[in-house]
Short mmCIF file of C-alpha atoms and ligand atoms in Angstrom, two decimals:
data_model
loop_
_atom_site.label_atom_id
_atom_site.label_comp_id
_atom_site.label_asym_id
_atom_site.label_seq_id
_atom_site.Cartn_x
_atom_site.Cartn_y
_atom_site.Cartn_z
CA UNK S 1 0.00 0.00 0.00
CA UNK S 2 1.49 3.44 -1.00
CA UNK S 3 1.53 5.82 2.26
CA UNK S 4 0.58 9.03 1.70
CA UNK S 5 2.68 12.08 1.89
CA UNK S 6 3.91 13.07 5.05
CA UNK S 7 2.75 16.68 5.30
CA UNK S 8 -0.93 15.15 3.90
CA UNK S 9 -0.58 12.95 7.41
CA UNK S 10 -0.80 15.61 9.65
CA UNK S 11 -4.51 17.11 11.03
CA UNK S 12 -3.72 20.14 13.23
CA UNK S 13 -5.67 20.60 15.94
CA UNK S 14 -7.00 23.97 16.39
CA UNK S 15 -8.28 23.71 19.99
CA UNK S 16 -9.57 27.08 20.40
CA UNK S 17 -12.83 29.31 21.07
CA UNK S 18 -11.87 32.13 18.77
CA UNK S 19 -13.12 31.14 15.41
CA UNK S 20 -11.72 33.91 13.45
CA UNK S 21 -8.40 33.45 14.79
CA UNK S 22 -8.65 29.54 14.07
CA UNK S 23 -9.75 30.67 10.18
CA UNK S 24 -6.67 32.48 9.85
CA UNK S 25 -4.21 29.78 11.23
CA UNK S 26 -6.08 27.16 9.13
CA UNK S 27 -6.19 29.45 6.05
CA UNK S 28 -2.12 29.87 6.28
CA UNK S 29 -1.92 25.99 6.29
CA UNK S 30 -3.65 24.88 3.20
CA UNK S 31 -1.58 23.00 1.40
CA UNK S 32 0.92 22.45 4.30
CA UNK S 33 -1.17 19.99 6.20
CA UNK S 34 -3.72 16.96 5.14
CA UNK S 35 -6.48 18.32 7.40
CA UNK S 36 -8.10 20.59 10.52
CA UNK S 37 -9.06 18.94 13.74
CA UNK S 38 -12.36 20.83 15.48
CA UNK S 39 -12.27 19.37 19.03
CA UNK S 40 -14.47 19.96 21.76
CA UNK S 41 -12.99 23.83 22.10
CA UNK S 42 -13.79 25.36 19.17
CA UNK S 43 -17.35 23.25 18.93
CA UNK S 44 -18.84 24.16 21.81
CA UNK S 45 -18.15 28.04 21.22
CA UNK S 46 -19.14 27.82 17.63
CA UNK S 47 -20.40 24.65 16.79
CA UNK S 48 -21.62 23.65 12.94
CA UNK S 49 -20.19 27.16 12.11
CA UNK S 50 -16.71 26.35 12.73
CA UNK S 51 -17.19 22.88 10.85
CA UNK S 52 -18.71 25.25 8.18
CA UNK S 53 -16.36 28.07 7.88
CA UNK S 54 -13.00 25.55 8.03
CA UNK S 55 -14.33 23.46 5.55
CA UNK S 56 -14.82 26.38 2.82
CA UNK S 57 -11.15 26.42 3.03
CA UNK S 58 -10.79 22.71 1.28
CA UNK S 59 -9.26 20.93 4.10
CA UNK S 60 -10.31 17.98 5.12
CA UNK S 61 -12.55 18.05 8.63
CA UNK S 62 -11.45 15.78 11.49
CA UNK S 63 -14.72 16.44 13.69
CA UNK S 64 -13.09 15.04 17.04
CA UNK S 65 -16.47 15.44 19.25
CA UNK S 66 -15.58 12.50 20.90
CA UNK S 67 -19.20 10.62 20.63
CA UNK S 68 -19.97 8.10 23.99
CA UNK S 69 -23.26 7.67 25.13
CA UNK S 70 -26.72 5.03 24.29
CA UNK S 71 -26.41 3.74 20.62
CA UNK S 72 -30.03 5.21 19.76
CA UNK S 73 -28.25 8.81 21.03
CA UNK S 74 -25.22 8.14 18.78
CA UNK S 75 -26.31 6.44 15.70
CA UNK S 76 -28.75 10.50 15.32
CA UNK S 77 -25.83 12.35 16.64
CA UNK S 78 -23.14 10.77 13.91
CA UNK S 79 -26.23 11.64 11.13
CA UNK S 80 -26.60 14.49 12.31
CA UNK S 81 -23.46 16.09 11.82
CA UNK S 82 -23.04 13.61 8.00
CA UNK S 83 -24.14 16.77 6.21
CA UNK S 84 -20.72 18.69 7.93
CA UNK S 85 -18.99 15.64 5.83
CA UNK S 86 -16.46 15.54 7.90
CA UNK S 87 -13.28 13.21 6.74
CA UNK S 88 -12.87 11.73 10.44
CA UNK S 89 -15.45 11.31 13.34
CA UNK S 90 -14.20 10.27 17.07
CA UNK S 91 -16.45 8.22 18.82
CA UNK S 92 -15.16 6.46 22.61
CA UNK S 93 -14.30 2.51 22.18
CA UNK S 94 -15.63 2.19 25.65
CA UNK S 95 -19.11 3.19 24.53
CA UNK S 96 -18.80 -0.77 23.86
CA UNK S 97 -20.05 -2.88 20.58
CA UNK S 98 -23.72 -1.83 19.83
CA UNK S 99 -22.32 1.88 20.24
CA UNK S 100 -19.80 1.64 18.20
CA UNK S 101 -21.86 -0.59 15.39
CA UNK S 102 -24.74 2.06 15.46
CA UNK S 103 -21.82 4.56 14.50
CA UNK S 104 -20.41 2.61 11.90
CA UNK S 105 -23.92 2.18 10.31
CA UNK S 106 -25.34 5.31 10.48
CA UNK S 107 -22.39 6.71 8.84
CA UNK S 108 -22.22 4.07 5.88
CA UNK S 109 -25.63 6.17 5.36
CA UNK S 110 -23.57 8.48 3.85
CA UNK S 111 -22.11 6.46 1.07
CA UNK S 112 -19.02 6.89 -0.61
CA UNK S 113 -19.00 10.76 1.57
CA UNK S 114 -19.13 8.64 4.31
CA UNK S 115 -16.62 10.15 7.55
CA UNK S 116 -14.37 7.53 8.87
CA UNK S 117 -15.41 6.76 11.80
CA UNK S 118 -12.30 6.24 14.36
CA UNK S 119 -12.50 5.06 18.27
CA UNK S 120 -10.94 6.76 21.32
CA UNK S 121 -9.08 3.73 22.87
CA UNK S 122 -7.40 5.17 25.66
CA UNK S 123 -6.65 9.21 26.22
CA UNK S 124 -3.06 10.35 25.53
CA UNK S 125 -2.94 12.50 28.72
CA UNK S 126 -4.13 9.13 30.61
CA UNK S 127 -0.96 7.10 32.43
CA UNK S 128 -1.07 4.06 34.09
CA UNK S 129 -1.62 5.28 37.46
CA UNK S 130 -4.88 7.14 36.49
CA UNK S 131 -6.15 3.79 34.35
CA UNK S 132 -6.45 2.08 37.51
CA UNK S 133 -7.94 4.89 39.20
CA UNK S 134 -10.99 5.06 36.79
CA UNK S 135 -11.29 1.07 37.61
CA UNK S 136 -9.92 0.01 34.01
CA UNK S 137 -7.50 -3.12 33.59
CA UNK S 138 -3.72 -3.02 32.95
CA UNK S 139 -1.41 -2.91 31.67
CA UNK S 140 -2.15 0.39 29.96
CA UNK S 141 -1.09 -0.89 26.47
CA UNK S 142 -3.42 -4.20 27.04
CA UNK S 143 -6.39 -1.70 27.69
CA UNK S 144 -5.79 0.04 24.49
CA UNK S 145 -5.42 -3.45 22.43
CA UNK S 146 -8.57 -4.54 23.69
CA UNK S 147 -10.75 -1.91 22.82
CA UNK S 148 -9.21 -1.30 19.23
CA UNK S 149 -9.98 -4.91 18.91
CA UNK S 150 -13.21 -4.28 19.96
CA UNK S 151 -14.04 -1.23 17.68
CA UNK S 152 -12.48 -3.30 14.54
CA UNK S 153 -15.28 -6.05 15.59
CA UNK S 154 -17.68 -3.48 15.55
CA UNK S 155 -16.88 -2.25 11.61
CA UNK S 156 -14.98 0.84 12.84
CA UNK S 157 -12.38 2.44 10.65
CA UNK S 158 -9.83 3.07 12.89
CA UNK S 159 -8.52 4.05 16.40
CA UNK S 160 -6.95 6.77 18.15
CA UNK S 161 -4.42 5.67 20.35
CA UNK S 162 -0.90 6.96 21.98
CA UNK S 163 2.06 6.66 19.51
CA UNK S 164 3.44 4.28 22.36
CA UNK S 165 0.81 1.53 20.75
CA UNK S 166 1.18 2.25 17.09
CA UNK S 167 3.01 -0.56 16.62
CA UNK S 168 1.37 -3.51 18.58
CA UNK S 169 -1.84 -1.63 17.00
CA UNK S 170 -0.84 -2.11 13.43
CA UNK S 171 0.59 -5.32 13.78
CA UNK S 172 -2.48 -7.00 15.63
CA UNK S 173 -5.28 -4.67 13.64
CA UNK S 174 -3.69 -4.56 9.72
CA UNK S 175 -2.64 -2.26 7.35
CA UNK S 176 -6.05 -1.16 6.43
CA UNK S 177 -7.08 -0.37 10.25
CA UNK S 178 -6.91 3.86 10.43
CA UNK S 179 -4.22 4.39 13.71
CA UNK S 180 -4.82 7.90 14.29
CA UNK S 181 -1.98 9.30 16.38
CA UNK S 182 -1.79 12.55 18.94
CA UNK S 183 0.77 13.11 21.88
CA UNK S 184 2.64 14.05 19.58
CA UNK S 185 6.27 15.96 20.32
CA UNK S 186 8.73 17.12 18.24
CA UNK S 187 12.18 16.78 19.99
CA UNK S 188 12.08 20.43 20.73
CA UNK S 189 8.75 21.35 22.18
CA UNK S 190 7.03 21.01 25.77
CA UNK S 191 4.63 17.66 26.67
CA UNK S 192 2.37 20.09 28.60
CA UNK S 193 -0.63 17.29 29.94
CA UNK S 194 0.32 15.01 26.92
CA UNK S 195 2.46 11.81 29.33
CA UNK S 196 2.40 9.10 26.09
CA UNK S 197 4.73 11.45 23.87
CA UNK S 198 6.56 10.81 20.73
CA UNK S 199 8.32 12.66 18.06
CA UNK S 200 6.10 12.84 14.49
CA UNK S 201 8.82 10.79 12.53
CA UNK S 202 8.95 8.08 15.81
CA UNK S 203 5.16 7.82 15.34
CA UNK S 204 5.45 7.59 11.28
CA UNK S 205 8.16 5.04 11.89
CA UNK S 206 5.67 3.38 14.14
CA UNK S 207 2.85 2.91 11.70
CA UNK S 208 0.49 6.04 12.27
CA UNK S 209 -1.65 7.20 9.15
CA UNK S 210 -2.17 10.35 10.89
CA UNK S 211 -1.11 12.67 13.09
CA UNK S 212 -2.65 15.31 15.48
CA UNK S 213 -0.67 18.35 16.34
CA UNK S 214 -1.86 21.07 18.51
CA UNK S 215 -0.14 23.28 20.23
CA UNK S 216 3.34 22.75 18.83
CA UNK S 217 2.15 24.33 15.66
CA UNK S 218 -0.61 26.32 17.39
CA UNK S 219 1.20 28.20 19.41
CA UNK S 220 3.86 29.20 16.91
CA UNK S 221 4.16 32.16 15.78
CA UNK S 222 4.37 31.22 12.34
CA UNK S 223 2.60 27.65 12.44
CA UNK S 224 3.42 26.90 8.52
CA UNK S 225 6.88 27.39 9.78
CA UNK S 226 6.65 24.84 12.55
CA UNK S 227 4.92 22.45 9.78
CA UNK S 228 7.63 22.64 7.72
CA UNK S 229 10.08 22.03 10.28
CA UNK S 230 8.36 18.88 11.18
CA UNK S 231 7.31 17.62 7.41
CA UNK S 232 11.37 18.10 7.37
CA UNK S 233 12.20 16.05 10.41
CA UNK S 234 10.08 13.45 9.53
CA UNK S 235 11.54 13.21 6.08
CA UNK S 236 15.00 13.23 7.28
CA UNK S 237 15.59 16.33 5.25
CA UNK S 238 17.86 19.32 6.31
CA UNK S 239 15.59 20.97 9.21
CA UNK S 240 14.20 24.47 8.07
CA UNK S 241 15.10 27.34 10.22
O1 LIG I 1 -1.87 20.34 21.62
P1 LIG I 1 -1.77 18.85 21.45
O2 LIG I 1 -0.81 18.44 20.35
O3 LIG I 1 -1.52 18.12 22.74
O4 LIG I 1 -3.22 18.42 20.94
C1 LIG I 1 -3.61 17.09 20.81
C2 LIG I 1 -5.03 17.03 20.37
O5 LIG I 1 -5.42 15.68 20.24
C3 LIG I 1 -6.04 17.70 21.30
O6 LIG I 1 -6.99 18.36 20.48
C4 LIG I 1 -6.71 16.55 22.05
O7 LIG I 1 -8.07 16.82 22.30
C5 LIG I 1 -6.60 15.43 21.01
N1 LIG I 1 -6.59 14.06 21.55
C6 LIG I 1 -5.66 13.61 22.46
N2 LIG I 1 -5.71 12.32 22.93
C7 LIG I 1 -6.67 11.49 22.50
C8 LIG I 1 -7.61 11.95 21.56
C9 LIG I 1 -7.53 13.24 21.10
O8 LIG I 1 -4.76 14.36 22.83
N3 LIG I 1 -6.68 10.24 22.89
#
């Protein structure tokens, strides 16, 4: 299978509440990047609006609202946001099978536009102290086998896990099995609440198909800069400076 192109592989995230200013960070990055992740931020202050406005821009829409609750509840909330046709939906693995089936099938209503639909397995800011806290099993990397498992017995695209899994992930779930990858960390920039960190190429190396980067290109100022510098690393190419 060909991969992609690396700077096609990244989604930034732009996890803020001021649309404008995320229009004109996304608007300097077409053509850098394969893609714009809306999280919860930027949804809640703006909602369909910011799907809307960022996706006049061309790039692809990773709409990471993070879906968990009764099947009946999901299966309307994933149609109701097919006509935002975003490329990527989150939904939580944990949600268990008939959640994660009634999200699979209500977006194969959407045909060949369909969003891929990819499952949280376990958060990147989680460690292995706090998985036993919420009363889930370890090892940490066990939990997030299991529920990728899970979600690719349930006709899910793909998971998001910590690069620390990528490669178990890939190896267990197939080429074809979407490994959608944040904590990620260029050598030179702070973890901040991210504790399963790697840099972009370790995670490339490791079998990601994409990558979500915030605020180490967020909070540049010049983000295409930062993209560059990355696409570079990643590519082994003289770093940009
Ligand atoms: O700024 P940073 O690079 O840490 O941003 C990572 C993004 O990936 C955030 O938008 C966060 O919500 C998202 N994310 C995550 N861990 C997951 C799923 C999504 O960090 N398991």
């Amino acid at each position: 299978m060909t991969k992609p192109v690396t700077r096609s592989r990244i989604f930034v995230a732009l996890d803020t509440v001021d649309l404008e200013h995320a229009c004109r960070v996304a608007r300097d990055l077409v053509g850098s990047v394969g893609g714009i992740k809306i999280g919860l931020e930027l949804y809640g202050a703006h909602g369909v609006e910011a799907a809307r406005r960022l996706a006049e821009l061309g790039l692809p829409i990773f709409l990471d609202l993070k879906f968990h609750d009764i099947p009946n509840t999901i299966a309307s909330a994933v149609r109701a946001v097919l006509p935002l046709k975003p490329a990527l939906l989150t939904v939580h693995a944990s949600g268990g099978p008939a959640m994660l089936r009634a999200a699979a099938e209500a977006a194969a209503e959407a045909g060949e536009a369909r969003p891929r639909i990819v499952a949280v397995t376990v958060l990147t800011s989680i460690d292995e102290r706090d998985l036993g806290l919420v009363g889930q099993r370890k090892p940490l990397a066990a939990q997030v086998q299991r529920l990728a498992e899970l979600a690719l017995g349930a006709g899910i695209d793909g998971v998001v896990a910590s690069p620390q899994e990528v490669a178990k992930l890939r190896a267990k779930c197939g080429d074809g099995f979407l490994l959608v990858v944040p904590g990620i960390r260029p050598p030179w920039a702070a973890s901040g609440d991210q504790k399963r960190v790697m840099t972009p190429a370790e995670a490339i190396e490791a079998g990601a198909d994409y990558l979500v980067i915030g605020r180490p290109i967020t909070s540049a100022e010049d983000p295409r800069a930062r993209v560059e510098r990355i696409v570079a690393e990643i590519d082994g190419a003289p770093v940009p400076r």
